Amino acid sequence: MTEKNLLEVIDLKVEFNTDEGRVLPVDGVSFSLNDGETTAIVGESGCGKSLTALSIMGLIDKPGRIVGGKILFEGKDLLCLSKRERHAMRGKELAMIFQEPMSSLNPVFTVGYQIAESILLHQNVDQKEAKKRSIELLKRTGIPRAEKVFDSYPHSLSGGMCQRAMIAIALSCNPKLLIADEPTTALDVSIQSQILDILHSLAKEDKKSILLITHDFGVVAEMADQVVIMYAGQVVEKSDVFSLFDEPKHPYTQGLLRSTPKLSEDVEVLEAIEGIVPNLHNLPKGCYFYPRCKKALPVCANERPDMQTVADGHEVKCWLYYMESSGERNE
Amino acid sequence: MNVMNSKNDVLLEVRGLKKYFDVSEGWFKKEHKYLHAVDNVNLKVRQGETFSIVGESGCGKSTLANIIMNLIEPTEGQIIFDSIDLLTLSKDDLRKKRADMQMVFQNPFSSLNPRMRLFDIIAEPLRTHRNLTKAELSDRVFELMNIVGLDRAYARRYPHEFSGGQRQRIGIARALALNPKLIICDEPVSALDVSIQAQILNLLMNLQKQYNLTYIFIAHGLAVVKHISDTVAVMYMGKIVEKASKNSLFSHQYHPYTKGLISSVPISNPRMRNKPQCVQLEGELPNPVNPPPGCRFHTRCSFATDKCKSEEPALRNITAEHCVACHFPI
């Protein structure tokens, strides 16, 4: 009904020029994010999930560059905008929370200054009003004694506090899209659950659209509406969160879910995914997951699969389902 | 499980262990302040079991591990390893005894010397403690590489050429080199990707079965702890607040802190996302320099009474294998 795509990434390609040649750490990534929903991008380190987020923010810097694709935000292609136009959008329409709260805040400015900075930049208000709004934001993220924290420097705050301050900065101009890159990875479990609660209330009560980047399926299960699984720069599976957890299709997704120990169940031996993530300079000829795949078919060694729709809103890039859907399975 | 075939021999006992770091301030350090990193910890680790210590960052779990390894000198207490009090040993004897206890570190990127080749990293403890001929040495190193699943062709490579999981395997091979009785694993998988985590956990568990190793496993990931442990101790601000066999601890938590910790782990099931949390941990760790009087958890505990604010609860047994330090266990 009112559901529409706030963000649509189509065939995004990011290239890095290295001494050993060119690599594509993001290779044809497509996904969309509906207004008011939370989409999670899941994958291991080096799969390109953070680069995808940085591309959306327009923060890809040398030696990397975007070499293809489109990033449609409210129907506008962000990649066609000028530097100045992107600058005006950053912080106002799109905002980002980073993984390392301690190192993402500038240590030589007070927390309050850094929150007020973006308010002053994007909104037509005076210092006093900016301070008032900043303190309100700090309170909203659950910081006690917000007035005092406003004047303190990042080093005097704990990791959880810094992450709250980061969220306050990101929310300062009421952005339409919030990108959270591993927002809780560096935090303890009890603090993690407090931060997730804040994000949860942003998503549910304020209907904020959130792009969540994580490697933790627990966080995905708690937060996401849609899930995108990435491996070696490509999207290998896309689905809504329920059918992903009920019926993961791609052998990589299945492996990831099985190899994480869970509190709710006991297993004698974890089913690990053998091997390691392929080197981008030396990718397998066929499916990138082929060397580690337990269900590999002969075709997987030589040819790359395309995205296949296996159920309503559930897509997977795997030969197993290609065969099934086109009826060529028993050749 | 492992515990049964090992006759419950106690391999390591820690009694009344304390470590106060001097953080005095001011002119001539007039203001005496001590950080209570480890405060009166007692524990027994049985031969062949995995004893896990969990807690949030800053709770003193890594300090405790370092004290057991004799890398930090405790303020007070006894560490009895293999029926010998390590703190009474001379430097020379301690060095020899240390061959029986080894450590695997959290960060596989910084715990390997970047200027040494893989072969030399694994051979180093053998060169220090054993008098082996060149052939014996290389046989042993290649055997170790084989045990942890590293190809022997890698022997002449440097650490930077390996991925995180492979580096952790190197660290494990180095720890195994001297056939130790006890291995202390300080967050061995928390720096690794999920798919690699499972590989390393499986390796550690297989090695334990094969060589009857005893592990002290330091971690903050509760799901990992549940998977690998036999006994679990929960630490909060330098003290053990709950200690029990794995099954007993994960089926019922008596301490509100443990309950809060376990219920704050996100559940990997989207249909359970709106479950009400029975205990939510509010706030953050208080300053460890001036720990709150009474029960140290009372500032964050929703069940706290006046008694908790003034009187410190002792660790007491609820059942034979489950003890808790709380006035009003839930």
XYZ file of C-alpha atoms in Angstrom:
661
model
C 0.000 0.000 0.000
C 2.119 2.863 1.256
C 5.084 0.550 1.005
C 7.629 1.836 -1.439
C 11.291 1.487 -2.001
C 13.221 4.086 -0.099
C 16.499 2.741 -1.290
C 17.268 0.558 -4.229
C 20.747 -0.622 -5.009
C 21.078 -2.059 -8.499
C 24.095 -4.019 -9.679
C 26.556 -1.995 -7.593
C 30.211 -2.587 -8.384
C 33.114 -1.204 -6.392
C 36.622 -1.630 -7.706
C 39.920 -1.376 -5.880
C 43.108 -0.810 -7.729
C 45.837 -2.661 -5.897
C 49.457 -3.537 -6.638
C 48.398 -7.035 -7.587
C 45.723 -5.865 -9.991
C 42.121 -4.804 -9.901
C 39.643 -6.458 -7.625
C 35.909 -6.137 -7.194
C 35.149 -6.407 -3.472
C 31.560 -5.456 -4.294
C 30.512 -7.271 -7.423
C 26.995 -6.643 -8.680
C 25.118 -6.129 -5.445
C 21.383 -5.489 -5.753
C 18.823 -5.155 -3.027
C 16.119 -2.786 -1.920
C 14.927 -1.331 1.323
C 11.289 -0.498 1.884
C 10.297 2.642 3.684
C 10.027 2.002 7.410
C 11.662 -1.389 7.294
C 14.949 -2.782 8.511
C 17.143 -4.613 6.065
C 20.137 -6.528 7.369
C 23.214 -7.278 5.302
C 24.960 -10.328 6.716
C 28.338 -11.744 5.879
C 31.842 -12.421 7.104
C 34.670 -9.948 7.113
C 35.778 -9.063 3.607
C 32.466 -9.932 1.966
C 31.879 -6.318 0.946
C 29.056 -5.463 3.318
C 30.724 -2.395 4.793
C 31.819 -1.177 1.365
C 28.226 -1.412 0.198
C 27.202 0.794 3.102
C 29.997 3.266 2.445
C 29.000 3.428 -1.237
C 25.485 4.408 -0.241
C 26.881 7.104 2.024
C 29.220 8.255 -0.744
C 32.274 7.638 1.391
C 34.270 5.385 -0.914
C 37.712 6.853 -1.211
C 40.832 6.063 -3.217
C 42.055 3.503 -4.141
C 38.460 2.367 -4.391
C 35.831 3.647 -6.761
C 32.347 2.788 -7.846
C 32.525 1.427 -11.378
C 28.980 0.435 -12.044
C 25.411 0.250 -10.927
C 22.877 2.593 -9.466
C 21.927 3.632 -5.969
C 18.396 4.961 -6.090
C 17.338 6.893 -3.033
C 13.714 7.978 -3.286
C 14.016 7.395 -6.998
C 17.072 9.632 -7.433
C 20.368 8.057 -8.475
C 22.871 9.101 -5.836
C 25.772 8.277 -8.127
C 24.729 11.019 -10.570
C 24.776 13.745 -7.955
C 27.578 16.263 -7.612
C 29.916 16.226 -4.650
C 28.169 19.200 -3.141
C 24.727 17.661 -3.477
C 25.916 14.492 -1.794
C 27.514 16.488 0.965
C 24.215 18.212 1.604
C 22.455 14.866 1.877
C 24.940 13.197 4.174
C 23.828 13.518 7.751
C 20.514 15.022 6.721
C 18.866 12.330 4.621
C 21.305 9.491 5.231
C 23.198 8.977 8.449
C 25.555 6.286 9.602
C 26.550 4.659 12.890
C 29.961 3.045 12.860
C 31.308 -0.079 14.436
C 33.973 1.348 16.714
C 32.270 4.054 18.747
C 35.482 4.934 20.555
C 37.453 5.630 17.420
C 34.651 7.152 15.334
C 34.193 10.137 17.618
C 36.716 12.920 17.377
C 38.739 12.884 20.600
C 39.520 16.617 20.613
C 35.943 17.865 20.579
C 33.265 17.418 23.203
C 30.433 15.019 22.496
C 27.994 17.911 22.516
C 29.986 19.855 19.941
C 29.940 16.880 17.601
C 26.189 16.463 17.858
C 25.490 20.172 17.498
C 27.859 20.317 14.521
C 25.539 18.513 12.160
C 22.477 20.329 13.497
C 24.151 23.679 12.812
C 25.294 22.516 9.403
C 21.988 21.215 8.130
C 19.359 23.143 10.010
C 18.852 26.822 10.268
C 19.114 27.244 14.021
C 21.338 29.144 16.456
C 23.861 27.723 18.936
C 21.449 27.760 21.835
C 18.736 25.871 20.012
C 21.302 23.376 18.717
C 22.482 22.684 22.239
C 18.925 22.203 23.430
C 18.222 19.747 20.643
C 21.484 17.889 21.248
C 20.689 17.373 24.898
C 17.249 16.143 23.975
C 18.800 13.639 21.570
C 21.206 12.430 24.217
C 18.310 11.901 26.594
C 16.414 10.019 23.948
C 19.263 7.550 23.522
C 19.047 6.829 27.233
C 22.033 8.765 28.511
C 21.632 9.765 32.138
C 22.825 13.269 33.089
C 22.725 14.376 29.466
C 23.725 17.959 30.308
C 26.969 16.724 31.807
C 27.699 14.320 28.998
C 27.162 17.146 26.513
C 30.309 18.808 27.816
C 32.460 15.711 28.199
C 35.060 14.343 25.832
C 34.723 10.895 24.253
C 37.616 9.411 26.264
C 35.719 9.875 29.507
C 32.754 7.845 28.267
C 32.381 4.080 28.074
C 31.901 2.248 24.783
C 28.167 1.972 25.297
C 27.881 5.689 26.049
C 29.924 6.582 22.966
C 27.684 4.411 20.828
C 24.632 6.229 22.217
C 26.303 9.532 21.389
C 26.968 8.235 17.861
C 23.305 7.354 17.522
C 22.407 10.840 18.755
C 24.655 12.359 16.070
C 23.107 10.134 13.417
C 19.595 11.086 14.500
C 20.351 14.788 14.852
C 18.802 15.797 11.537
C 16.099 13.180 11.509
C 17.482 11.236 8.531
C 15.249 9.123 6.332
C 17.712 6.266 6.279
C 19.931 5.152 9.100
C 22.855 2.906 8.257
C 24.237 0.969 11.224
C 27.524 -0.786 10.504
C 28.020 -3.480 13.156
C 26.634 -1.162 15.823
C 27.030 -3.624 18.680
C 29.993 -5.779 17.727
C 32.447 -3.930 19.954
C 30.110 -3.916 22.952
C 29.355 -6.257 25.822
C 26.163 -8.322 25.701
C 24.269 -6.313 28.300
C 25.152 -3.042 26.553
C 24.421 -4.649 23.185
C 20.897 -5.435 24.244
C 20.400 -1.845 25.455
C 21.620 -0.441 22.120
C 19.460 -2.902 20.185
C 16.485 -1.744 22.225
C 17.133 1.846 21.119
C 17.396 0.812 17.470
C 14.310 -1.330 17.879
C 12.257 1.551 19.200
C 13.540 3.767 16.375
C 12.399 1.186 13.860
C 9.052 0.391 15.437
C 7.921 3.657 17.024
C 9.523 6.222 14.743
C 9.224 4.028 11.651
C 12.807 4.716 10.730
C 14.292 2.816 7.818
C 17.449 1.090 8.952
C 20.139 -0.657 6.959
C 21.822 -2.915 9.446
C 25.178 -4.461 8.750
C 26.131 -7.362 10.952
C 27.563 -10.846 11.133
C 25.497 -11.926 14.116
C 22.348 -13.900 13.319
C 21.032 -13.206 16.795
C 20.988 -9.493 16.003
C 19.406 -10.231 12.618
C 16.642 -12.283 14.190
C 15.942 -9.555 16.689
C 15.956 -6.591 14.304
C 15.559 -7.307 10.619
C 12.564 -7.470 8.292
C 14.577 -8.329 5.186
C 17.901 -10.114 5.056
C 20.621 -9.993 2.415
C 23.422 -12.556 2.697
C 26.712 -11.636 1.047
C 29.705 -13.770 0.178
C 32.881 -12.637 -1.589
C 31.324 -9.417 -2.877
C 28.092 -10.920 -4.121
C 24.611 -11.312 -2.776
C 23.968 -15.039 -2.464
C 20.567 -14.985 -0.802
C 17.792 -12.465 -0.216
C 14.689 -13.107 1.785
C 12.396 -11.902 4.507
C 13.648 -12.789 7.935
C 11.091 -15.498 8.712
C 11.561 -17.619 5.641
C 15.324 -17.180 5.910
C 15.421 -18.664 9.390
C 12.771 -21.279 8.581
C 14.254 -22.397 5.318
C 17.688 -21.087 4.510
C 18.369 -22.067 0.906
C 21.973 -21.308 0.064
C 24.492 -23.817 1.443
C 26.502 -20.870 2.768
C 23.558 -19.483 4.731
C 22.755 -22.946 6.015
C 26.372 -23.398 7.053
C 26.520 -20.049 8.813
C 23.351 -20.749 10.749
C 24.527 -24.194 11.767
C 28.036 -23.199 12.701
C 26.938 -20.651 15.297
C 26.495 -22.157 18.742
C 23.126 -21.223 20.230
C 21.914 -20.926 23.771
C 18.637 -22.585 22.974
C 19.963 -25.860 21.662
C 22.702 -28.355 22.398
C 24.835 -29.916 19.735
C 27.762 -32.225 20.319
C 29.866 -31.031 17.395
C 29.394 -27.793 15.497
C 29.037 -28.089 11.762
C 31.816 -25.827 10.625
C 32.167 -24.496 7.089
C 35.537 -25.850 6.045
C 38.135 -23.733 4.316
C 38.422 -19.978 4.151
C 36.924 -17.089 2.232
C 38.499 -16.963 -1.239
C 41.119 -14.387 -2.073
C 39.636 -11.671 -4.285
C 42.692 -11.808 -6.525
C 42.174 -15.452 -7.134
C 38.474 -16.190 -7.219
C 37.174 -19.620 -8.182
C 36.078 -19.977 -11.754
C 32.553 -21.104 -11.007
C 30.449 -20.347 -7.967
C 32.558 -18.473 -5.427
C 31.392 -20.751 -2.658
C 32.155 -23.935 -4.600
C 35.467 -24.846 -2.875
C 33.788 -24.831 0.542
C 30.399 -26.175 -0.457
C 29.240 -29.557 0.803
C 26.426 -29.811 -1.728
C 28.408 -28.807 -4.795
C 27.320 -30.162 -8.190
C 29.637 -30.666 -11.148
C 28.272 -27.536 -12.805
C 29.282 -25.386 -9.816
C 32.979 -25.748 -10.588
C 32.820 -23.997 -13.921
C 29.797 -21.776 -14.164
C 28.473 -19.013 -12.008
C 24.829 -19.299 -10.990
C 22.341 -16.468 -11.368
C 19.851 -15.228 -8.825
C 16.826 -17.529 -8.752
C 13.480 -16.866 -7.163
C 12.603 -19.934 -5.103
C 9.596 -18.609 -3.217
C 7.717 -15.365 -2.877
C 10.343 -12.782 -2.008
C 13.033 -15.387 -1.518
C 15.906 -15.349 -3.980
C 19.060 -17.416 -3.981
C 22.147 -17.645 -6.141
C 22.812 -21.364 -6.281
C 22.759 -24.071 -8.933
C 20.813 -26.432 -6.679
C 17.678 -24.367 -7.144
C 18.343 -23.386 -10.735
C 18.014 -27.012 -11.714
C 14.898 -27.455 -9.654
C 13.043 -24.519 -11.113
C 13.830 -25.254 -14.730
C 13.193 -28.973 -14.350
C 16.610 -30.052 -15.544
C 17.532 -31.693 -12.324
C 17.731 -35.327 -13.469
C 19.785 -35.017 -16.547
C 31.818 -36.530 29.506
C 35.456 -35.797 29.974
C 35.139 -35.342 33.681
C 34.064 -38.903 34.302
C 37.113 -40.721 33.053
C 39.479 -38.438 34.904
C 38.560 -39.399 38.474
C 37.846 -35.791 39.376
C 41.459 -35.024 40.198
C 41.944 -31.374 40.895
C 44.637 -30.029 38.592
C 44.532 -26.404 39.579
C 43.280 -24.771 42.724
C 43.147 -21.060 43.347
C 42.648 -19.904 46.923
C 41.812 -16.426 48.108
C 43.358 -14.808 45.075
C 43.464 -11.020 45.090
C 44.962 -8.495 42.771
C 44.723 -4.828 43.609
C 46.290 -2.443 41.134
C 47.696 0.692 42.717
C 46.112 3.667 40.978
C 47.023 6.248 43.608
C 46.937 9.839 42.504
C 48.155 13.212 43.578
C 51.358 14.706 44.933
C 53.556 11.822 46.119
C 50.565 9.591 45.486
C 48.915 10.828 48.634
C 45.504 9.701 47.564
C 45.643 5.952 47.977
C 43.408 4.192 45.514
C 43.316 0.574 44.513
C 41.574 -1.026 41.590
C 40.132 -4.315 42.746
C 40.702 -6.329 39.577
C 40.440 -9.749 41.182
C 39.002 -9.945 44.655
C 39.105 -13.093 46.707
C 38.610 -15.683 44.006
C 38.539 -19.373 44.851
C 38.218 -22.065 42.264
C 39.085 -25.649 41.512
C 39.728 -26.933 38.030
C 39.548 -30.685 37.561
C 41.788 -32.699 35.281
C 40.363 -32.984 31.780
C 37.533 -30.495 32.118
C 36.840 -27.173 30.458
C 36.415 -24.497 33.062
C 34.977 -21.313 31.630
C 35.137 -17.875 33.119
C 32.587 -15.454 31.684
C 31.888 -11.832 32.307
C 31.791 -8.468 30.632
C 34.895 -6.515 29.761
C 36.581 -5.164 32.838
C 35.311 -7.870 35.164
C 38.802 -9.186 35.810
C 38.664 -12.430 33.851
C 41.790 -11.785 31.803
C 43.681 -10.556 34.870
C 42.750 -13.802 36.589
C 44.081 -15.795 33.634
C 47.315 -13.834 33.635
C 47.780 -14.391 37.350
C 47.272 -18.128 36.969
C 49.926 -18.075 34.236
C 52.172 -16.128 36.611
C 52.395 -13.260 34.204
C 51.090 -10.893 36.879
C 51.965 -11.217 40.535
C 48.900 -11.411 42.773
C 48.506 -9.238 45.857
C 47.458 -12.208 47.930
C 46.462 -15.822 47.540
C 47.656 -19.233 46.476
C 47.778 -20.946 43.102
C 48.179 -24.668 43.515
C 48.931 -26.370 40.237
C 49.646 -30.079 40.211
C 49.904 -29.996 44.057
C 52.601 -27.300 44.049
C 52.048 -23.712 45.136
C 53.383 -21.780 42.168
C 53.935 -18.601 44.157
C 56.483 -20.258 46.434
C 58.611 -21.584 43.582
C 61.943 -20.070 42.651
C 62.230 -18.396 39.291
C 64.011 -21.380 37.803
C 61.539 -23.948 39.069
C 58.648 -21.785 37.950
C 60.054 -21.631 34.458
C 60.203 -25.406 34.313
C 56.709 -25.780 35.747
C 55.337 -23.314 33.240
C 55.995 -25.781 30.444
C 52.935 -27.599 31.788
C 50.682 -24.614 31.357
C 50.295 -22.720 28.131
C 48.154 -19.952 26.812
C 46.250 -19.221 23.604
C 45.629 -15.532 23.166
C 42.660 -13.567 21.931
C 44.178 -11.667 19.082
C 45.889 -13.957 16.599
C 47.198 -10.904 14.768
C 49.270 -9.503 17.605
C 50.218 -12.637 19.515
C 52.541 -13.997 16.840
C 55.913 -12.400 16.199
C 55.677 -10.933 12.687
C 59.406 -11.454 12.074
C 59.415 -15.168 12.803
C 58.548 -17.898 10.381
C 55.802 -20.341 11.264
C 58.336 -23.096 11.908
C 60.276 -20.983 14.392
C 57.153 -19.809 16.167
C 56.106 -23.375 16.889
C 59.684 -24.497 17.578
C 60.408 -21.720 20.071
C 58.966 -23.381 23.176
C 60.686 -26.654 22.205
C 64.025 -24.906 21.850
C 63.586 -23.217 25.202
C 62.476 -26.214 27.222
C 63.619 -29.359 25.448
C 66.975 -30.482 24.192
C 66.077 -31.872 20.815
C 68.245 -32.648 17.841
C 67.508 -30.830 14.635
C 65.700 -33.817 13.164
C 63.632 -34.405 16.286
C 62.699 -30.748 16.370
C 61.468 -30.599 12.815
C 59.625 -33.894 13.228
C 57.810 -32.517 16.235
C 56.979 -29.197 14.550
C 55.585 -30.919 11.481
C 53.638 -33.284 13.707
C 52.128 -30.301 15.527
C 51.262 -28.581 12.267
C 49.525 -31.713 11.159
C 47.593 -31.957 14.434
C 46.145 -28.463 14.118
C 45.472 -28.799 10.405
C 48.197 -26.670 8.839
C 49.838 -27.813 5.645
C 53.558 -28.495 6.140
C 54.307 -26.469 3.041
C 53.491 -23.357 5.090
C 56.417 -23.848 7.465
C 58.588 -21.139 5.968
C 55.887 -18.489 5.760
C 55.442 -15.471 7.984
C 52.327 -14.815 10.113
C 51.028 -12.031 7.869
C 50.522 -14.547 5.082
C 47.845 -16.353 7.059
C 44.189 -15.637 7.748
C 42.881 -15.124 11.274
C 41.722 -18.703 11.680
C 45.014 -20.122 10.450
C 46.933 -17.849 12.792
C 44.863 -19.061 15.698
C 45.827 -22.607 14.641
C 49.475 -21.572 14.811
C 48.871 -20.216 18.313
C 47.274 -23.497 19.318
C 50.156 -25.525 17.845
C 52.615 -23.412 19.830
C 50.617 -23.980 23.003
C 50.541 -27.745 22.384
C 54.253 -28.041 21.654
C 55.329 -29.022 25.160
C 52.430 -31.384 25.886
C 51.014 -29.131 28.572
C 48.487 -30.267 31.143
C 46.619 -26.992 31.212
C 45.855 -24.575 28.408
C 44.389 -21.198 29.175
C 42.398 -19.902 26.227
C 41.800 -16.176 26.545
C 38.905 -15.393 24.184
C 40.362 -17.643 21.466
C 37.508 -17.228 19.003
C 36.105 -13.767 19.605
C 38.298 -12.144 16.940
C 37.273 -14.693 14.304
C 34.462 -14.883 11.786
C 31.561 -17.184 12.598
C 32.399 -19.853 10.053
C 35.987 -19.948 11.328
C 34.922 -19.872 14.978
C 33.256 -23.235 14.604
C 36.397 -24.726 13.052
C 38.563 -23.558 15.950
C 36.064 -24.656 18.603
C 35.868 -28.103 17.026
C 39.664 -28.284 16.899
C 39.973 -27.348 20.581
C 37.394 -29.944 21.568
C 39.043 -32.675 19.517
C 42.451 -31.901 20.973
C 41.019 -32.074 24.451
C 39.647 -35.551 23.841
C 42.837 -36.727 22.194
C 45.346 -35.447 24.724
C 43.198 -35.231 27.857
C 43.828 -31.519 28.101
C 42.398 -29.242 30.737
C 41.166 -25.881 29.516
C 40.491 -22.652 31.285
C 38.345 -20.867 28.766
C 37.899 -17.128 29.115
C 35.068 -15.704 27.074
C 32.233 -13.269 26.917
C 30.197 -15.091 24.281
C 27.734 -17.135 26.283
C 26.672 -19.388 23.433
C 30.286 -20.390 22.840
C 30.778 -21.010 26.545
C 27.691 -23.169 26.681
C 28.979 -25.224 23.803
C 32.459 -25.925 25.095
C 32.351 -25.908 28.909
C 31.925 -28.418 31.680
C 31.951 -25.890 34.493
C 31.197 -22.174 34.253
C 32.075 -19.349 36.622
C 30.509 -15.931 36.147
C 32.594 -12.966 37.236
C 31.388 -9.493 38.080
C 33.769 -6.744 39.172
C 36.547 -9.067 40.257
C 34.389 -11.550 42.090
C 32.856 -14.841 41.161
C 29.122 -14.384 41.553
C 27.943 -17.764 40.337
C 29.639 -21.058 39.625
C 28.062 -24.271 38.455
C 28.216 -27.143 36.045
C 27.213 -26.055 32.584
C 23.875 -27.821 32.559
C 22.886 -26.537 35.940
C 23.875 -22.963 35.133
C 22.148 -22.746 31.799
C 18.972 -24.407 33.040
C 18.629 -22.174 36.070
C 20.432 -19.016 37.105
C 20.214 -17.995 40.744
C 22.106 -14.724 40.454
C 20.229 -11.811 38.860
C 23.382 -10.815 36.985
C 23.769 -14.215 35.351
C 20.094 -14.231 34.512
C 20.429 -10.772 32.961
C 23.500 -11.777 30.976
C 21.841 -14.837 29.538
C 18.594 -13.085 28.700
C 20.403 -10.261 26.921
C 21.848 -12.635 24.328
C 19.794 -12.148 21.159
C 17.890 -15.283 20.238
C 18.414 -16.593 16.718
C 14.733 -16.930 16.083
C 12.772 -14.041 14.611
C 9.503 -15.398 16.008
C 10.751 -14.945 19.551
C 11.911 -11.380 19.110
C 9.286 -9.744 21.276
C 9.628 -12.084 24.222
C 9.568 -10.190 27.477
C 12.948 -10.141 29.137
C 12.712 -11.397 32.675
C 15.775 -9.509 33.831
C 17.159 -6.590 31.898
C 20.576 -5.320 32.900
C 20.270 -1.581 33.323
C 23.169 0.813 33.388
C 26.837 -0.012 33.149
C 29.658 -1.286 35.318
C 30.357 0.976 38.296
C 33.873 2.340 38.746
C 36.076 -0.537 39.914
C 38.328 1.834 41.880
C 35.580 2.509 44.367
C 33.423 -0.587 44.173
C 29.998 -0.143 45.726
C 29.748 -1.438 49.302
C 27.811 -4.593 50.021
C 26.941 -6.656 46.986
C 28.787 -5.126 44.050
C 25.876 -5.748 41.755
C 23.262 -3.903 43.837
C 23.525 -0.697 41.762
C 22.178 -2.548 38.703
C 20.023 -5.134 40.411
C 16.256 -4.777 40.335
C 15.854 -7.017 43.386
C 18.277 -5.137 45.626
C 17.283 -4.470 49.251
C 18.985 -2.598 52.090
C 20.803 -5.729 53.105
C 22.443 -5.916 49.661
C 23.711 -2.358 50.033
C 25.531 -2.979 53.272
C 26.394 -6.647 53.529
C 28.535 -8.507 51.058
C 27.113 -11.895 50.113
C 29.458 -14.884 50.304
C 29.636 -17.570 47.663
C 27.514 -20.416 49.014
C 26.248 -23.697 47.713
C 22.660 -23.988 46.578
C 23.095 -27.540 45.344
C 26.190 -29.714 45.349
C 27.395 -28.322 42.052
C 25.908 -24.868 41.994
C 27.030 -21.975 44.155
C 26.013 -18.343 44.097
C 26.943 -15.123 45.861
C 23.580 -13.493 46.408
C 21.456 -12.806 49.488
C 18.233 -13.477 47.651
C 18.884 -15.995 44.900
C 16.105 -16.159 42.338
